[in-house]
């Protein structure tokens, strides 16, 4: 499981995460911080993309340089909080296609309920990054990845900002082939299945709802 989970300890990520956790941070700043952290995470999570050499002409001379070797990417946010990470990911990889998975957590059972799915038609040719700021119980992430796997993508990675040990165990057990990336691994869940110390409900803080 340890090799399957990468926790980013970059100082910029940790600095921004501190302000995301602060209950006094308003929605505007919170959205900006989610975007900034997501962009930094995208930079790290795509580090293993293969490269190939191409011949180009600079204003000064001909040279050999490198470009990404034809790998097609897709970003799939889990609605709705995952959408807060999407624009930052697209700013880094604007050619990526986008899908959406709609899941909500039943307030009684705490289990995810699917209500929407729309994936790129060529997802079988793509490496997929599933986006959700919080990995709490892991139920939504597990179900979303199960849904996406039915379309047989080339690979799947899961990006979140905070992860609880319970969610990490659930996701890595259900999908041992999926690499998990997070900005921090927190202590655990409270009785309502919210991450502690966490940052509250990410969707509510991104969109200014309660």
PDB file of C-alpha atoms in Angstrom:
ATOM      1  CA  UNK A   1       0.000   0.000   0.000  1.00  0.00           C
ATOM      2  CA  UNK A   2       2.837   2.425   0.827  1.00  0.00           C
ATOM      3  CA  UNK A   3       4.226   2.247  -2.708  1.00  0.00           C
ATOM      4  CA  UNK A   4       0.741   2.936  -4.056  1.00  0.00           C
ATOM      5  CA  UNK A   5       0.358   6.267  -2.216  1.00  0.00           C
ATOM      6  CA  UNK A   6       2.410   9.417  -2.817  1.00  0.00           C
ATOM      7  CA  UNK A   7       2.131  12.284  -0.326  1.00  0.00           C
ATOM      8  CA  UNK A   8       3.481  15.551  -1.741  1.00  0.00           C
ATOM      9  CA  UNK A   9       5.582  17.355   0.849  1.00  0.00           C
ATOM     10  CA  UNK A  10       6.590  20.293  -1.363  1.00  0.00           C
ATOM     11  CA  UNK A  11       6.824  23.471   0.762  1.00  0.00           C
ATOM     12  CA  UNK A  12       4.514  25.453  -1.539  1.00  0.00           C
ATOM     13  CA  UNK A  13       1.814  22.788  -1.316  1.00  0.00           C
ATOM     14  CA  UNK A  14       2.081  22.554   2.461  1.00  0.00           C
ATOM     15  CA  UNK A  15       2.037  26.346   2.829  1.00  0.00           C
ATOM     16  CA  UNK A  16      -1.122  26.719   0.748  1.00  0.00           C
ATOM     17  CA  UNK A  17      -2.775  23.781   2.490  1.00  0.00           C
ATOM     18  CA  UNK A  18      -2.444  25.555   5.835  1.00  0.00           C
ATOM     19  CA  UNK A  19      -4.598  28.434   4.579  1.00  0.00           C
ATOM     20  CA  UNK A  20      -7.097  25.990   3.064  1.00  0.00           C
ATOM     21  CA  UNK A  21      -7.551  24.388   6.480  1.00  0.00           C
ATOM     22  CA  UNK A  22      -8.150  27.733   8.228  1.00  0.00           C
ATOM     23  CA  UNK A  23     -11.882  28.143   8.897  1.00  0.00           C
ATOM     24  CA  UNK A  24     -11.539  31.906   8.362  1.00  0.00           C
ATOM     25  CA  UNK A  25     -10.487  31.489   4.723  1.00  0.00           C
ATOM     26  CA  UNK A  26     -13.368  32.618   2.489  1.00  0.00           C
ATOM     27  CA  UNK A  27     -14.666  30.880  -0.621  1.00  0.00           C
ATOM     28  CA  UNK A  28     -12.804  33.077  -3.122  1.00  0.00           C
ATOM     29  CA  UNK A  29      -9.401  32.434  -1.558  1.00  0.00           C
ATOM     30  CA  UNK A  30     -10.265  28.802  -0.892  1.00  0.00           C
ATOM     31  CA  UNK A  31     -11.083  28.226  -4.585  1.00  0.00           C
ATOM     32  CA  UNK A  32      -7.819  29.885  -5.589  1.00  0.00           C
ATOM     33  CA  UNK A  33      -5.850  27.709  -3.185  1.00  0.00           C
ATOM     34  CA  UNK A  34      -7.543  24.517  -4.425  1.00  0.00           C
ATOM     35  CA  UNK A  35      -6.592  25.519  -7.961  1.00  0.00           C
ATOM     36  CA  UNK A  36      -3.008  26.363  -7.052  1.00  0.00           C
ATOM     37  CA  UNK A  37      -2.452  23.150  -5.085  1.00  0.00           C
ATOM     38  CA  UNK A  38      -4.047  21.112  -7.879  1.00  0.00           C
ATOM     39  CA  UNK A  39      -1.699  22.675 -10.423  1.00  0.00           C
ATOM     40  CA  UNK A  40       1.334  21.814  -8.316  1.00  0.00           C
ATOM     41  CA  UNK A  41       0.037  18.265  -7.828  1.00  0.00           C
ATOM     42  CA  UNK A  42      -0.548  17.883 -11.567  1.00  0.00           C
ATOM     43  CA  UNK A  43       3.063  18.891 -12.180  1.00  0.00           C
ATOM     44  CA  UNK A  44       4.271  16.136  -9.845  1.00  0.00           C
ATOM     45  CA  UNK A  45       1.763  13.449 -10.843  1.00  0.00           C
ATOM     46  CA  UNK A  46       2.691  13.712 -14.529  1.00  0.00           C
ATOM     47  CA  UNK A  47       6.408  13.367 -13.867  1.00  0.00           C
ATOM     48  CA  UNK A  48       6.487   9.851 -15.347  1.00  0.00           C
ATOM     49  CA  UNK A  49       4.962  10.760 -18.726  1.00  0.00           C
ATOM     50  CA  UNK A  50       7.207   9.382 -21.502  1.00  0.00           C
ATOM     51  CA  UNK A  51       9.075  11.737 -23.818  1.00  0.00           C
ATOM     52  CA  UNK A  52      10.321  11.524 -27.387  1.00  0.00           C
ATOM     53  CA  UNK A  53      12.818  13.632 -29.319  1.00  0.00           C
ATOM     54  CA  UNK A  54      11.805  15.891 -32.202  1.00  0.00           C
ATOM     55  CA  UNK A  55      13.742  18.110 -34.571  1.00  0.00           C
ATOM     56  CA  UNK A  56      12.914  21.841 -34.361  1.00  0.00           C
ATOM     57  CA  UNK A  57      14.355  25.138 -35.548  1.00  0.00           C
ATOM     58  CA  UNK A  58      14.971  27.835 -32.964  1.00  0.00           C
ATOM     59  CA  UNK A  59      15.574  31.444 -34.086  1.00  0.00           C
ATOM     60  CA  UNK A  60      19.280  30.620 -33.815  1.00  0.00           C
ATOM     61  CA  UNK A  61      19.774  27.021 -34.980  1.00  0.00           C
ATOM     62  CA  UNK A  62      18.324  23.566 -35.597  1.00  0.00           C
ATOM     63  CA  UNK A  63      18.209  21.322 -32.547  1.00  0.00           C
ATOM     64  CA  UNK A  64      16.745  18.198 -31.016  1.00  0.00           C
ATOM     65  CA  UNK A  65      14.244  18.709 -28.186  1.00  0.00           C
ATOM     66  CA  UNK A  66      11.632  16.675 -26.289  1.00  0.00           C
ATOM     67  CA  UNK A  67       7.846  16.440 -26.307  1.00  0.00           C
ATOM     68  CA  UNK A  68       5.404  14.127 -24.557  1.00  0.00           C
ATOM     69  CA  UNK A  69       5.338  10.859 -26.491  1.00  0.00           C
ATOM     70  CA  UNK A  70       1.758  10.757 -27.698  1.00  0.00           C
ATOM     71  CA  UNK A  71       0.099   9.867 -24.382  1.00  0.00           C
ATOM     72  CA  UNK A  72      -3.524  10.964 -24.318  1.00  0.00           C
ATOM     73  CA  UNK A  73      -4.851  12.125 -20.951  1.00  0.00           C
ATOM     74  CA  UNK A  74      -8.345  12.508 -19.519  1.00  0.00           C
ATOM     75  CA  UNK A  75      -9.376  14.296 -16.328  1.00  0.00           C
ATOM     76  CA  UNK A  76     -12.481  13.002 -14.556  1.00  0.00           C
ATOM     77  CA  UNK A  77     -13.642  15.080 -11.570  1.00  0.00           C
ATOM     78  CA  UNK A  78     -16.091  13.505  -9.133  1.00  0.00           C
ATOM     79  CA  UNK A  79     -18.977  15.988  -8.900  1.00  0.00           C
ATOM     80  CA  UNK A  80     -19.163  18.435  -7.460  1.00  0.00           C
ATOM     81  CA  UNK A  81     -16.035  19.189  -5.433  1.00  0.00           C
ATOM     82  CA  UNK A  82     -13.725  17.612  -8.009  1.00  0.00           C
ATOM     83  CA  UNK A  83     -14.626  20.416 -10.421  1.00  0.00           C
ATOM     84  CA  UNK A  84     -12.650  22.777  -8.190  1.00  0.00           C
ATOM     85  CA  UNK A  85      -9.473  20.980  -9.296  1.00  0.00           C
ATOM     86  CA  UNK A  86     -10.297  20.740 -13.004  1.00  0.00           C
ATOM     87  CA  UNK A  87      -9.340  24.139 -14.422  1.00  0.00           C
ATOM     88  CA  UNK A  88      -5.885  23.951 -12.846  1.00  0.00           C
ATOM     89  CA  UNK A  89      -5.296  20.529 -14.378  1.00  0.00           C
ATOM     90  CA  UNK A  90      -6.425  21.766 -17.798  1.00  0.00           C
ATOM     91  CA  UNK A  91      -4.152  24.791 -17.556  1.00  0.00           C
ATOM     92  CA  UNK A  92      -1.252  22.348 -17.322  1.00  0.00           C
ATOM     93  CA  UNK A  93      -2.542  19.895 -19.959  1.00  0.00           C
ATOM     94  CA  UNK A  94      -4.998  21.811 -22.182  1.00  0.00           C
ATOM     95  CA  UNK A  95      -5.242  18.978 -24.744  1.00  0.00           C
ATOM     96  CA  UNK A  96      -6.709  16.569 -22.174  1.00  0.00           C
ATOM     97  CA  UNK A  97     -10.328  15.506 -22.503  1.00  0.00           C
ATOM     98  CA  UNK A  98     -12.770  15.753 -19.601  1.00  0.00           C
ATOM     99  CA  UNK A  99     -15.341  13.342 -18.203  1.00  0.00           C
ATOM    100  CA  UNK A 100     -17.606  13.646 -15.166  1.00  0.00           C
ATOM    101  CA  UNK A 101     -18.835  11.209 -12.536  1.00  0.00           C
ATOM    102  CA  UNK A 102     -21.715  12.318 -10.322  1.00  0.00           C
ATOM    103  CA  UNK A 103     -21.868  10.744  -6.863  1.00  0.00           C
ATOM    104  CA  UNK A 104     -23.345  11.966  -3.610  1.00  0.00           C
ATOM    105  CA  UNK A 105     -23.002  10.541  -0.119  1.00  0.00           C
ATOM    106  CA  UNK A 106     -26.169   9.231   1.514  1.00  0.00           C
ATOM    107  CA  UNK A 107     -26.442  11.063   4.830  1.00  0.00           C
ATOM    108  CA  UNK A 108     -27.711   7.954   6.637  1.00  0.00           C
ATOM    109  CA  UNK A 109     -25.554   5.164   5.216  1.00  0.00           C
ATOM    110  CA  UNK A 110     -22.586   7.367   4.202  1.00  0.00           C
ATOM    111  CA  UNK A 111     -22.426   5.282   1.001  1.00  0.00           C
ATOM    112  CA  UNK A 112     -22.011   6.894  -2.451  1.00  0.00           C
ATOM    113  CA  UNK A 113     -24.981   7.034  -4.821  1.00  0.00           C
ATOM    114  CA  UNK A 114     -24.362   7.478  -8.572  1.00  0.00           C
ATOM    115  CA  UNK A 115     -26.500  10.040 -10.438  1.00  0.00           C
ATOM    116  CA  UNK A 116     -24.406  11.036 -13.482  1.00  0.00           C
ATOM    117  CA  UNK A 117     -21.740   9.628 -15.824  1.00  0.00           C
ATOM    118  CA  UNK A 118     -20.250  11.120 -18.990  1.00  0.00           C
ATOM    119  CA  UNK A 119     -16.842   9.973 -20.218  1.00  0.00           C
ATOM    120  CA  UNK A 120     -14.832  10.706 -23.384  1.00  0.00           C
ATOM    121  CA  UNK A 121     -15.715   8.304 -26.204  1.00  0.00           C
ATOM    122  CA  UNK A 122     -12.044   7.374 -26.659  1.00  0.00           C
ATOM    123  CA  UNK A 123     -11.292   6.873 -22.979  1.00  0.00           C
ATOM    124  CA  UNK A 124      -9.877   3.401 -23.724  1.00  0.00           C
ATOM    125  CA  UNK A 125      -6.952   5.206 -25.402  1.00  0.00           C
ATOM    126  CA  UNK A 126      -6.310   7.530 -22.469  1.00  0.00           C
ATOM    127  CA  UNK A 127      -4.563   7.686 -19.107  1.00  0.00           C
ATOM    128  CA  UNK A 128      -7.174   8.919 -16.638  1.00  0.00           C
ATOM    129  CA  UNK A 129      -6.709  11.198 -13.633  1.00  0.00           C
ATOM    130  CA  UNK A 130      -9.684  11.035 -11.237  1.00  0.00           C
ATOM    131  CA  UNK A 131     -10.066  14.248  -9.214  1.00  0.00           C
ATOM    132  CA  UNK A 132     -11.664  14.740  -5.797  1.00  0.00           C
ATOM    133  CA  UNK A 133     -10.305  17.053  -3.065  1.00  0.00           C
ATOM    134  CA  UNK A 134     -11.173  14.646  -0.213  1.00  0.00           C
ATOM    135  CA  UNK A 135     -10.568  10.921   0.218  1.00  0.00           C
ATOM    136  CA  UNK A 136     -12.592  10.224   3.376  1.00  0.00           C
ATOM    137  CA  UNK A 137     -14.275   6.803   3.547  1.00  0.00           C
ATOM    138  CA  UNK A 138     -13.073   6.073   0.024  1.00  0.00           C
ATOM    139  CA  UNK A 139     -16.536   4.993  -1.111  1.00  0.00           C
ATOM    140  CA  UNK A 140     -16.952   7.618  -3.826  1.00  0.00           C
ATOM    141  CA  UNK A 141     -13.432   7.117  -5.158  1.00  0.00           C
ATOM    142  CA  UNK A 142     -13.792   3.329  -5.246  1.00  0.00           C
ATOM    143  CA  UNK A 143     -17.146   3.517  -7.041  1.00  0.00           C
ATOM    144  CA  UNK A 144     -16.006   6.191  -9.510  1.00  0.00           C
ATOM    145  CA  UNK A 145     -12.935   4.188 -10.461  1.00  0.00           C
ATOM    146  CA  UNK A 146     -15.025   1.015 -10.790  1.00  0.00           C
ATOM    147  CA  UNK A 147     -17.331   2.875 -13.187  1.00  0.00           C
ATOM    148  CA  UNK A 148     -14.406   4.220 -15.226  1.00  0.00           C
ATOM    149  CA  UNK A 149     -12.738   0.809 -15.431  1.00  0.00           C
ATOM    150  CA  UNK A 150     -15.758  -0.524 -17.305  1.00  0.00           C
ATOM    151  CA  UNK A 151     -14.553   1.617 -20.239  1.00  0.00           C
ATOM    152  CA  UNK A 152     -11.048   0.074 -20.043  1.00  0.00           C
ATOM    153  CA  UNK A 153      -8.763   3.145 -19.944  1.00  0.00           C
ATOM    154  CA  UNK A 154      -5.001   2.703 -20.346  1.00  0.00           C
ATOM    155  CA  UNK A 155      -4.405   3.582 -16.693  1.00  0.00           C
ATOM    156  CA  UNK A 156      -6.003   5.427 -13.758  1.00  0.00           C
ATOM    157  CA  UNK A 157      -4.484   7.715 -11.141  1.00  0.00           C
ATOM    158  CA  UNK A 158      -6.401   9.306  -8.254  1.00  0.00           C
ATOM    159  CA  UNK A 159      -5.570  12.843  -7.115  1.00  0.00           C
ATOM    160  CA  UNK A 160      -6.907  14.305  -3.867  1.00  0.00           C
ATOM    161  CA  UNK A 161      -5.799  17.070  -1.535  1.00  0.00           C
ATOM    162  CA  UNK A 162      -6.546  15.381   1.804  1.00  0.00           C
ATOM    163  CA  UNK A 163      -6.727  11.656   2.506  1.00  0.00           C
ATOM    164  CA  UNK A 164      -7.824   9.759   5.617  1.00  0.00           C
ATOM    165  CA  UNK A 165      -6.223   6.395   6.441  1.00  0.00           C
ATOM    166  CA  UNK A 166      -9.652   4.738   6.142  1.00  0.00           C
ATOM    167  CA  UNK A 167     -10.072   6.041   2.592  1.00  0.00           C
ATOM    168  CA  UNK A 168      -6.566   5.056   1.582  1.00  0.00           C
ATOM    169  CA  UNK A 169      -7.144   1.499   2.835  1.00  0.00           C
ATOM    170  CA  UNK A 170     -10.464   1.216   1.024  1.00  0.00           C
ATOM    171  CA  UNK A 171      -9.151   2.570  -2.279  1.00  0.00           C
ATOM    172  CA  UNK A 172      -5.875   0.668  -2.360  1.00  0.00           C
ATOM    173  CA  UNK A 173      -7.618  -2.571  -1.386  1.00  0.00           C
ATOM    174  CA  UNK A 174     -10.319  -2.225  -4.038  1.00  0.00           C
ATOM    175  CA  UNK A 175      -7.999  -0.939  -6.760  1.00  0.00           C
ATOM    176  CA  UNK A 176      -4.402  -2.033  -6.155  1.00  0.00           C
ATOM    177  CA  UNK A 177      -3.473  -0.925  -9.690  1.00  0.00           C
ATOM    178  CA  UNK A 178      -4.400   2.740  -9.091  1.00  0.00           C
ATOM    179  CA  UNK A 179      -1.723   5.160  -7.892  1.00  0.00           C
ATOM    180  CA  UNK A 180      -2.973   7.626  -5.250  1.00  0.00           C
ATOM    181  CA  UNK A 181      -1.588  11.148  -4.890  1.00  0.00           C
ATOM    182  CA  UNK A 182      -2.427  13.516  -2.015  1.00  0.00           C
ATOM    183  CA  UNK A 183      -1.121  16.684  -0.403  1.00  0.00           C
ATOM    184  CA  UNK A 184      -1.563  15.354   3.148  1.00  0.00           C
ATOM    185  CA  UNK A 185      -2.607  12.214   4.994  1.00  0.00           C
ATOM    186  CA  UNK A 186      -4.742  13.221   7.982  1.00  0.00           C
ATOM    187  CA  UNK A 187      -5.514  11.495  11.291  1.00  0.00           C
ATOM    188  CA  UNK A 188      -8.839   9.820  10.513  1.00  0.00           C
ATOM    189  CA  UNK A 189     -12.602  10.304  10.358  1.00  0.00           C
ATOM    190  CA  UNK A 190     -15.088  11.622  12.900  1.00  0.00           C
ATOM    191  CA  UNK A 191     -18.463   9.974  13.626  1.00  0.00           C
ATOM    192  CA  UNK A 192     -19.972  11.725  10.585  1.00  0.00           C
ATOM    193  CA  UNK A 193     -17.161  10.461   8.312  1.00  0.00           C
ATOM    194  CA  UNK A 194     -15.518  13.870   7.920  1.00  0.00           C
ATOM    195  CA  UNK A 195     -11.719  14.026   7.824  1.00  0.00           C
ATOM    196  CA  UNK A 196      -9.924  15.233  10.984  1.00  0.00           C
ATOM    197  CA  UNK A 197      -8.342  17.745  11.303  1.00  0.00           C
ATOM    198  CA  UNK A 198      -9.377  18.193   7.671  1.00  0.00           C
ATOM    199  CA  UNK A 199     -10.732  21.416   6.213  1.00  0.00           C
ATOM    200  CA  UNK A 200     -14.493  20.909   6.411  1.00  0.00           C
ATOM    201  CA  UNK A 201     -16.670  20.129   3.404  1.00  0.00           C
ATOM    202  CA  UNK A 202     -14.568  20.940   0.339  1.00  0.00           C
ATOM    203  CA  UNK A 203     -17.576  21.357  -1.956  1.00  0.00           C
ATOM    204  CA  UNK A 204     -19.298  23.785   0.391  1.00  0.00           C
ATOM    205  CA  UNK A 205     -16.115  25.834   0.813  1.00  0.00           C
ATOM    206  CA  UNK A 206     -15.375  25.910  -2.924  1.00  0.00           C
ATOM    207  CA  UNK A 207     -18.883  26.963  -3.929  1.00  0.00           C
ATOM    208  CA  UNK A 208     -19.890  28.963  -0.857  1.00  0.00           C
ATOM    209  CA  UNK A 209     -22.766  26.693   0.163  1.00  0.00           C
ATOM    210  CA  UNK A 210     -23.678  25.137   3.480  1.00  0.00           C
TER     211      UNK A 210
END
